[in-house]
Short mmCIF file of C-alpha atoms and ligand atoms in Angstrom, two decimals:
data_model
loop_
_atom_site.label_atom_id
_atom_site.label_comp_id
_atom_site.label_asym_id
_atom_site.label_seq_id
_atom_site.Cartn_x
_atom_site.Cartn_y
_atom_site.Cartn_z
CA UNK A 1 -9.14 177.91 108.90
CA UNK A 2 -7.12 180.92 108.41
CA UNK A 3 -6.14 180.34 105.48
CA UNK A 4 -9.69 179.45 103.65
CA UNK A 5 -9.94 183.13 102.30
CA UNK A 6 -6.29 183.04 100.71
CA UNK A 7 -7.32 179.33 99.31
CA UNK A 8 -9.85 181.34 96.65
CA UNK A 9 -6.23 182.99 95.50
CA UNK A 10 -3.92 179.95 94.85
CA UNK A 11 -4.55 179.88 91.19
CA UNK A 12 -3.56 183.65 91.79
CA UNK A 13 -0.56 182.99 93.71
CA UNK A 14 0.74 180.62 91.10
CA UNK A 15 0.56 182.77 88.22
CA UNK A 16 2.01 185.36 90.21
CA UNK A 17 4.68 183.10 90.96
CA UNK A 18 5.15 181.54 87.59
CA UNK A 19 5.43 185.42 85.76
CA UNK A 20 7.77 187.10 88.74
CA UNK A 21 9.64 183.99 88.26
CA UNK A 22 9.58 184.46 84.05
CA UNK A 23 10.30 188.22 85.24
CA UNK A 24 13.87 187.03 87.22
CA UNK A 25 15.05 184.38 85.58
CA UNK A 26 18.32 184.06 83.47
CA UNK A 27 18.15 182.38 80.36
CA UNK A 28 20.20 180.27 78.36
CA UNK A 29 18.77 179.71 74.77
CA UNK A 30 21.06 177.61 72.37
CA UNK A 31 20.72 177.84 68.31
CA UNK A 32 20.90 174.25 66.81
CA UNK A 33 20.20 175.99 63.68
CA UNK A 34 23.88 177.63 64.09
CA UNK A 35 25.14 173.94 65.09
CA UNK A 36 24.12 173.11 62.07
CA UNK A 37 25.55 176.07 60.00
CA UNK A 38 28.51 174.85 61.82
CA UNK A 39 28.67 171.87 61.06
CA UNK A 40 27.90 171.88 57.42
CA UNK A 41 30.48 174.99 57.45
CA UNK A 42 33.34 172.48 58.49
CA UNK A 43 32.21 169.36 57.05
CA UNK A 44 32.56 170.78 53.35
CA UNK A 45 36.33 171.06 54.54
CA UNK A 46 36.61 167.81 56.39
CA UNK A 47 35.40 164.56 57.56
CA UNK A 48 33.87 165.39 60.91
CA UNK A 49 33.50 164.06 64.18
CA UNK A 50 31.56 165.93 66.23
CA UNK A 51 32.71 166.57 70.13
CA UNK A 52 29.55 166.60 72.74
CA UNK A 53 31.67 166.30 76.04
CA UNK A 54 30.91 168.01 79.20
CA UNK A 55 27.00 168.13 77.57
CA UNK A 56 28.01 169.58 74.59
CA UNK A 57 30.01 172.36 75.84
CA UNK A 58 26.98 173.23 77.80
CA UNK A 59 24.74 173.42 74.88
CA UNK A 60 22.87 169.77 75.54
CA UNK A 61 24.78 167.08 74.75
CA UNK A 62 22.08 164.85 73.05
CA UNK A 63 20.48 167.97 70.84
CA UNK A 64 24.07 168.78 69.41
CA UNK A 65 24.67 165.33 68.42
CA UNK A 66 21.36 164.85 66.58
CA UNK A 67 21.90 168.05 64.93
CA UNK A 68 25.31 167.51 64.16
CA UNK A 69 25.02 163.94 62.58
CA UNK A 70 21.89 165.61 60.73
CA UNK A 71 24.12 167.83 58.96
CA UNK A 72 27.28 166.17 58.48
CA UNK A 73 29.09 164.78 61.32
CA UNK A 74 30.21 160.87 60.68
CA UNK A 75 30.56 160.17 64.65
CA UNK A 76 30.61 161.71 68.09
CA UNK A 77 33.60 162.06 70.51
CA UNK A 78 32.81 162.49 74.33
CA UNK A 79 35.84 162.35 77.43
CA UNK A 80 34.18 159.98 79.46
CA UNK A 81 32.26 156.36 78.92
CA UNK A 82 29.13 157.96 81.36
CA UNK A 83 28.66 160.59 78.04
CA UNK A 84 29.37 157.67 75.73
CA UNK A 85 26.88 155.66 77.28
CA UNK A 86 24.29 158.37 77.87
CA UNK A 87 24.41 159.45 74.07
CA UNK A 88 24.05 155.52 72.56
CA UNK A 89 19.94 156.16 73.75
CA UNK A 90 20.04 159.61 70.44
CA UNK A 91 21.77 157.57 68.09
CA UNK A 92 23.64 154.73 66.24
CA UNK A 93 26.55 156.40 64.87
CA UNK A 94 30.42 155.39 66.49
CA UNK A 95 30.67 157.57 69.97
CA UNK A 96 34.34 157.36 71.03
CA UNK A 97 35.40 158.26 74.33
CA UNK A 98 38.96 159.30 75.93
CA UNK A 99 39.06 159.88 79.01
CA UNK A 100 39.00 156.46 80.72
CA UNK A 101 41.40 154.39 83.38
CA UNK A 102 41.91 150.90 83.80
CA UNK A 103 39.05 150.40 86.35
CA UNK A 104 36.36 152.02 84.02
CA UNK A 105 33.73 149.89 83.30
CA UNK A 106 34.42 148.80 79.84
CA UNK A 107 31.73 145.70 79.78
CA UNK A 108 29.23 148.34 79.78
CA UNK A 109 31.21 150.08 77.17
CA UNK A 110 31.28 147.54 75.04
CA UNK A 111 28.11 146.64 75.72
CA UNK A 112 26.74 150.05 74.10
CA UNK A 113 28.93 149.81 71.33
CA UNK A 114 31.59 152.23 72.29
CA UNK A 115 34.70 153.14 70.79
CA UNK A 116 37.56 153.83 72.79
CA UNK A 117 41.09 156.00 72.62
CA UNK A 118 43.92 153.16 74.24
CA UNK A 119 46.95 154.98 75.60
CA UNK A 120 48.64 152.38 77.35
CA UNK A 121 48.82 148.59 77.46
CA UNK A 122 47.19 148.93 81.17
CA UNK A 123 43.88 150.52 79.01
CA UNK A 124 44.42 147.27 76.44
CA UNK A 125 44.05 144.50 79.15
CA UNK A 126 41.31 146.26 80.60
CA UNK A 127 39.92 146.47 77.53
CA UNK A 128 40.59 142.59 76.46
CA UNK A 129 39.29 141.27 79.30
CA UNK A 130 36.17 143.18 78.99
CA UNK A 131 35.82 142.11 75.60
CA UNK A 132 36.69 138.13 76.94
CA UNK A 133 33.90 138.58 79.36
CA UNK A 134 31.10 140.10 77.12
CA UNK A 135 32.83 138.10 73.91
CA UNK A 136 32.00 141.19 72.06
CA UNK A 137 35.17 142.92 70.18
CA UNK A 138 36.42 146.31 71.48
CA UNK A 139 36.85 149.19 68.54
CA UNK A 140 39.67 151.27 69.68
CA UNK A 141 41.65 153.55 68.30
CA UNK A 142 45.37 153.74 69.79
CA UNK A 143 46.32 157.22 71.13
CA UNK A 144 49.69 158.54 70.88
CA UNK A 145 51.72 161.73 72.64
CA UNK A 146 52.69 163.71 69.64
CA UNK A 147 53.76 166.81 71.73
CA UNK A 148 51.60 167.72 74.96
CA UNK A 149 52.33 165.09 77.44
CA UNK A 150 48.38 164.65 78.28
CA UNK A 151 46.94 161.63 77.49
CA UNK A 152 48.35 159.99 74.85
CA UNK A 153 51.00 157.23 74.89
CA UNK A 154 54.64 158.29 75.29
CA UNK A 155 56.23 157.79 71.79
CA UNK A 156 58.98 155.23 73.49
CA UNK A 157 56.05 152.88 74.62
CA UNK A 158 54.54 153.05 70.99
CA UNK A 159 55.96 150.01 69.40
CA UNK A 160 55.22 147.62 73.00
CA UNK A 161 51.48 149.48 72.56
CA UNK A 162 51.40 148.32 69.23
CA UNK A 163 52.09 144.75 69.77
CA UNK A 164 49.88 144.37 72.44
CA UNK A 165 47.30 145.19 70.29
CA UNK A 166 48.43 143.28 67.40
CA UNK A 167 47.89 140.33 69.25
CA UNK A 168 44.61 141.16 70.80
CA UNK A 169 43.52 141.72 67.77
CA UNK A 170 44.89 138.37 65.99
CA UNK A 171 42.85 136.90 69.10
CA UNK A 172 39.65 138.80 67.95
CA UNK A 173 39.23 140.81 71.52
CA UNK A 174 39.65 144.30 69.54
CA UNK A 175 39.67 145.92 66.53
CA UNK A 176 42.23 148.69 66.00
CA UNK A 177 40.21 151.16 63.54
CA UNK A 178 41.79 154.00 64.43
CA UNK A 179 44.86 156.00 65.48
CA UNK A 180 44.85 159.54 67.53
CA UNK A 181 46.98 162.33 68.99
CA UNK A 182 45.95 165.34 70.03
CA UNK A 183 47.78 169.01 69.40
CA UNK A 184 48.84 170.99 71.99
CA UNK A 185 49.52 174.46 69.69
CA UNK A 186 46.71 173.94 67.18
CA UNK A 187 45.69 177.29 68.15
CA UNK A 188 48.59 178.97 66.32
CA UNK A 189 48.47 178.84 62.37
CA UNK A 190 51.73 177.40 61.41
CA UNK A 191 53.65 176.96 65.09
CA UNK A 192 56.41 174.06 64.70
CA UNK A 193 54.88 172.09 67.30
CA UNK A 194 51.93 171.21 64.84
CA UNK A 195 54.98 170.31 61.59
CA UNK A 196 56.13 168.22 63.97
CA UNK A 197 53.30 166.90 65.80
CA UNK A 198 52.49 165.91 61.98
CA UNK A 199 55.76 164.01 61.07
CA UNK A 200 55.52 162.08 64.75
CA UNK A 201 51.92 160.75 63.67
CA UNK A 202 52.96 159.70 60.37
CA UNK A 203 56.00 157.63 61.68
CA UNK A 204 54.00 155.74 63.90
CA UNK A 205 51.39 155.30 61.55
CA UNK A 206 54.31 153.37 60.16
CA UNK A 207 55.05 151.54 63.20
CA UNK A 208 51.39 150.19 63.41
CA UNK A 209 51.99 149.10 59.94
CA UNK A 210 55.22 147.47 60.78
CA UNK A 211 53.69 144.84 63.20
CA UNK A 212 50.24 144.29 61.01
CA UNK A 213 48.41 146.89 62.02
CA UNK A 214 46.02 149.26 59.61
CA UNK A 215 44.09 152.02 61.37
CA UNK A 216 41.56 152.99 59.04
CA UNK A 217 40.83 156.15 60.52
CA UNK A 218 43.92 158.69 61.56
CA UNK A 219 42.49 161.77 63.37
CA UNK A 220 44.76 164.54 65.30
CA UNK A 221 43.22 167.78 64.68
CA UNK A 222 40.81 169.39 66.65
CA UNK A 223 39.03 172.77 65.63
CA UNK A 224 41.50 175.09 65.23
CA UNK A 225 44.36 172.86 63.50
CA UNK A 226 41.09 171.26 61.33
CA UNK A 227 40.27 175.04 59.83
CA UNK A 228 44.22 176.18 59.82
CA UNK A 229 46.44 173.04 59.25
CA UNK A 230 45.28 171.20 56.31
CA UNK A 231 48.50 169.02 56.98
CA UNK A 232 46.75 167.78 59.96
CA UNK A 233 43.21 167.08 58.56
CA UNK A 234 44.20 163.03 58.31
CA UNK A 235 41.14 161.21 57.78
CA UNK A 236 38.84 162.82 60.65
CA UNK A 237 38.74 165.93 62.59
CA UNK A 238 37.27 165.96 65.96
CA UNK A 239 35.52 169.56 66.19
CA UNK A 240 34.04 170.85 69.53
CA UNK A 241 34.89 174.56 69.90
CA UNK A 242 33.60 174.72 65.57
CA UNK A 243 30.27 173.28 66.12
CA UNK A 244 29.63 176.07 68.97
CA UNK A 245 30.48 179.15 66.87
CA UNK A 246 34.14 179.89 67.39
CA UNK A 247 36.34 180.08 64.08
CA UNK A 248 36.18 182.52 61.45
CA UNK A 249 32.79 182.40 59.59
CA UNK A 250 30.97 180.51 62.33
CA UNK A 251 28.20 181.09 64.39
CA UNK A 252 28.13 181.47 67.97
CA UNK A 253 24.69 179.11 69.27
CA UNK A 254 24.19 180.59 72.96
CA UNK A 255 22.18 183.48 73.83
CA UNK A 256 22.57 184.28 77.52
CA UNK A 257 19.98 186.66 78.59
CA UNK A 258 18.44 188.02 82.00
CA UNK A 259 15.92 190.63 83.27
CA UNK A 260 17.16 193.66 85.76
CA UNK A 261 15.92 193.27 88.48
CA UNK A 262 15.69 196.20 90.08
CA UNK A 263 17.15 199.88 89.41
CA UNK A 264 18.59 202.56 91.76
CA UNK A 265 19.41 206.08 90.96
CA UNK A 266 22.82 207.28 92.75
CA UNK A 267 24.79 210.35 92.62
CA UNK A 268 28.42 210.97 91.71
CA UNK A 269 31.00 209.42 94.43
CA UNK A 270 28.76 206.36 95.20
CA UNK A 271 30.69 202.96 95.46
CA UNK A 272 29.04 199.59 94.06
CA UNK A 273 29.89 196.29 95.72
CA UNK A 274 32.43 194.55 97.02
CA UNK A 275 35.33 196.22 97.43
CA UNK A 276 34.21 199.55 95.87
CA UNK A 277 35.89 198.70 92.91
CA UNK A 278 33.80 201.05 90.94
CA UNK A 279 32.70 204.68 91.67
CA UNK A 280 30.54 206.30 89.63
CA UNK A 281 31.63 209.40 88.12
CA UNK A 282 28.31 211.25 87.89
CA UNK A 283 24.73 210.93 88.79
CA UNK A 284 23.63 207.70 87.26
CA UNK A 285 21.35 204.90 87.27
CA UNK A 286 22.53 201.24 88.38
CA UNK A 287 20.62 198.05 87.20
CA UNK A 288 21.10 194.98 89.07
CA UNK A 289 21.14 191.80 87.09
CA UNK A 290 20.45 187.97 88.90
CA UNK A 291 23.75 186.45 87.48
CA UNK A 292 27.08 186.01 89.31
CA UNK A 293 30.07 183.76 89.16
CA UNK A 294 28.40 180.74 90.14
CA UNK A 295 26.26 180.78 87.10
CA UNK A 296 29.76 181.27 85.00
CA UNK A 297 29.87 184.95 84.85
CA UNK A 298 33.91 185.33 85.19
CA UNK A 299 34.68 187.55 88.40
CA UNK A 300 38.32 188.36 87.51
CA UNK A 301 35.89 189.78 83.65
CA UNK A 302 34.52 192.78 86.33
CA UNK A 303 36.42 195.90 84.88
CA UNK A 304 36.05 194.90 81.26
CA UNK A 305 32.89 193.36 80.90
CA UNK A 306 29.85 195.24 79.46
CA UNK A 307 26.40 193.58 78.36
CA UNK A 308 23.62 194.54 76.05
CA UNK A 309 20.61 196.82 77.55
CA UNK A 310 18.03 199.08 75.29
CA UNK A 311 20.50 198.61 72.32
CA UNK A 312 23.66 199.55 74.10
CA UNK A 313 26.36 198.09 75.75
CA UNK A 314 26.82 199.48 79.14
CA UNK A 315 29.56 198.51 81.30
CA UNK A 316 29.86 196.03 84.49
CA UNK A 317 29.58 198.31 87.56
CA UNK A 318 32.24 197.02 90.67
CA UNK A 319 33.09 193.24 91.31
CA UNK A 320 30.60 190.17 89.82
CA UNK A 321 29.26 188.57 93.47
CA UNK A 322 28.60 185.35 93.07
CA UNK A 323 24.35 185.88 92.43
CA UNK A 324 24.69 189.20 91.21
CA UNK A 325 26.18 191.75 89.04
CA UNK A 326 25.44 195.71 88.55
CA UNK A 327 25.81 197.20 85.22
CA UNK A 328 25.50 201.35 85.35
CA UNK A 329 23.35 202.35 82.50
CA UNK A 330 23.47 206.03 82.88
CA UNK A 331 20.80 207.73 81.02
CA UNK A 332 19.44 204.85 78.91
CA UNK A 333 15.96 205.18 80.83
CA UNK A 334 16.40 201.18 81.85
CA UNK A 335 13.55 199.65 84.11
CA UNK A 336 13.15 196.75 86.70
CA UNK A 337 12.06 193.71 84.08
CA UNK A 338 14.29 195.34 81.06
CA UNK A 339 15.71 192.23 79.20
CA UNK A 340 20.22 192.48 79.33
CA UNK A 341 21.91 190.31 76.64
CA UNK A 342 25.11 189.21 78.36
CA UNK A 343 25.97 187.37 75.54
CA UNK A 344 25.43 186.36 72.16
CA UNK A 345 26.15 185.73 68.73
CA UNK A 346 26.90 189.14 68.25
CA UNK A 347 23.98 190.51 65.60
CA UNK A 348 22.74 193.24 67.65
CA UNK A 349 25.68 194.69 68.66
CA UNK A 350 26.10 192.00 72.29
CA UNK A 351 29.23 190.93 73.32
CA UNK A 352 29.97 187.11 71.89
CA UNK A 353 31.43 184.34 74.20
CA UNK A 354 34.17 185.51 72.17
CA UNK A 355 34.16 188.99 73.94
CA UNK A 356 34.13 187.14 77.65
CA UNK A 357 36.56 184.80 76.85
CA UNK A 358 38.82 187.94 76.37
CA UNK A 359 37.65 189.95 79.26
CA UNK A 360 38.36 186.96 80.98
CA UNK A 361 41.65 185.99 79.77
CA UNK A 362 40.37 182.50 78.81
CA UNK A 363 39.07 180.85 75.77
CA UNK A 364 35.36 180.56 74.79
CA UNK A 365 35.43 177.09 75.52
CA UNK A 366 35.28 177.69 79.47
CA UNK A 367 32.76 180.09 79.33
CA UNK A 368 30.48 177.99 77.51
CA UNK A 369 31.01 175.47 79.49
CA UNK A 370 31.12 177.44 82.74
CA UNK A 371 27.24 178.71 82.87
CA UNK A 372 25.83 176.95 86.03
CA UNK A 373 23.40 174.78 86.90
CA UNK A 374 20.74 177.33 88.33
CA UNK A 375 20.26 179.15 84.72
CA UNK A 376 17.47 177.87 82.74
CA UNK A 377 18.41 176.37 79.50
CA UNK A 378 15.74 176.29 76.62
CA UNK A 379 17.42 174.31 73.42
CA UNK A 380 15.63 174.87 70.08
C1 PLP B 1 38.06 168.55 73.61
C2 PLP B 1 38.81 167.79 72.60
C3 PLP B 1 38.60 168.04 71.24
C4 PLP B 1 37.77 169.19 70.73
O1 PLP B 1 38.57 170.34 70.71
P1 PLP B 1 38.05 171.74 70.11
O2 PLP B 1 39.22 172.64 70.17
O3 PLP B 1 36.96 172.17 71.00
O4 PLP B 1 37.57 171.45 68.74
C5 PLP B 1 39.22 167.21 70.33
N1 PLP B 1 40.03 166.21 70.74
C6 PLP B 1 40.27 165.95 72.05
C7 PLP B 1 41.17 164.83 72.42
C8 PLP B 1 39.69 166.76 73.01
O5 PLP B 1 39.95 166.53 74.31
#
């Protein structure tokens, strides 16, 4: 055959293939060691629940909750029952989930043990008869609107909520063992909203008391009201954003790194990409880098952005295509299989999330959770 003499060469062809893949591929690493920082950080200043939806904010869902209960978290929080369910396989602690409608499947929630947020009396009966069917109690934790007008219950269907769930628990289907809202302005130190987000929890904390009920375990604040609103602290703070680095004195855990590619040297006048957005404005070098929007680097970031190459940040050249961005690093002497940080915690002089969240006009919390599928992650 043909082919026999190239046969003598697979083992060739593979390693080729495995190092000019290692030479093009984008990289995701995540720090648990920061997690952990993190989490020890915010559980000297409150009792912590740690929050591992949408795969731990793209950092791997099951690694962040091992590290987090390792150093201090009491429980996890996820949206949906699917993460609930997923994360009963890493551990034992209570997982409580949010994000659910009447048709969910709660036997299999109750089933694995999980904890879940009940904003209307629609949730409760789904929940009961769940628990009638499996004969297993539901642990739930009645979720009130205190100001946002998400998911919580409206305040005016409180007291009907309450009863309901009085009764299902006289009738042993559920245990209430918690109560939750959720802020809408925890972001801003001291905004009204929060005051009175406060005072709204605390009265129906009184209403649940009024019919018989006694939540052990009142939670509202998330990361931002948990480090600036000790008012809000209750008896559990459900951190996401603090685990992954963002708040003052915490660490950022993602490194997002790739290799260039390829370089080009241009003179003055020469448009880059789509829509010649960029010109350079002397004879320069571009580097192209294998990242675009649909591995989460923001398009609309394009005139702001810069990344990390040879110890300097050089700037985003034209418009991010969705596979592919050009940076224009000038002078810098940067070669095809130069490592670019795009982001990371910041030691070295790289942008943070932080930086792209800006650039982006967005918070950190979508670009973390933004980085596609096609990016290798390595978690360690
Ligand atoms: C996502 C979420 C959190 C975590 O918020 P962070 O700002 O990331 O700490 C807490 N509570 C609820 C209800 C959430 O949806």
């Amino acid at each position: 055959m043909s082919s026999i003499g190239a046969v003598s060469s697979v083992d060739d062809m593979i390693a080729l293939t495995a190092s000019s893949s290692m030479l093009t591929e984008p990289r995701l690493t995540v720090d648990l060691d920061a997690v952990g920082h993190n989490t020890r950080t915010l559980a000297s200043k409150t009792t912590l629940m740690a929050v591992v939806k949408a795969d731990g904010f793209g950092h791997g869902a099951a690694e962040v909750a091992r590290t987090a209960l390792a150093n201090g978290a009491i429980a996890l929080g996820v949206a949906t029952l699917d993460e609930a369910i997923a994360l009963r396989a890493v551990t034992d602690a209570p997982i409580l989930a949010w994000v659910t409608h009447r048709a969910s499947d709660f036997d299999a929630a109750l089933l694995a043990g999980i904890e879940l947020a009940v904003p209307s009396v629609d949730h409760l009966d789904a929940i009961t008869r769940a628990a009638r069917t499996t004969r297993l109690a539901a642990r739930v934790h009645l979720h009130l609107d205190t100001g946002m007008a998400r998911d919580g219950a409206p305040r005016e269907q409180w007291l009907t909520l309450a009863a309901a769930a009085r009764r299902a628990e006289r009738l042993g289907q559920i245990d209430v063992v918690g109560m939750m809202s959720h802020l809408g302005l925890g972001e801003k130190p001291g905004h009204p909203a929060t005051a009175a987000a406060v005072t709204r929890f605390v009265e129906a904390e009184a209403v649940l008391r009024s019919v018989g009920l006694r939540p052990a375990i009142r939670h509202l604040a998330a990361t931002a009201a948990a480090l600036n609103e000790p008012a809000a602290r209750f008896d559990l703070c459900r951190i996401g954003a603090g685990l992954y680095g963002i708040g003052a004195g915490l660490r950022e855990a993602m490194t997002l790194t790739a290799p260039v590619v390829s370089v080009r040297d241009v003179p003055r006048g020469t448009p880059v990409g789509y829509g010649h957005s960029y010109v350079t404005d002397r004879a320069t070098r571009l580097a192209l880098i294998p990242l675009g929007y649909a591995d989460g680097i923001p398009r609309i970031a394009s005139g702001n952005a810069s990344v990390l190459v040879r110890g300097r940040r050089t700037p985003l050249a034209g418009t991010v295509s969705m596979d592919q961005l050009v940076i224009d690093v000038g002078t810098l002497g940067v070669e095809a299989g130069d490592i670019v940080t795009v982001f990371g915690p910041g030691d070295d002089g790289e942008p943070t999330i932080a930086d792209w969240a800006r650039w982006s006009r967005t918070i950190p919390h979508e670009i973390m959770t933004g980085i596609g599928s096609r990016v290798v992650r390595s978690v360690a």
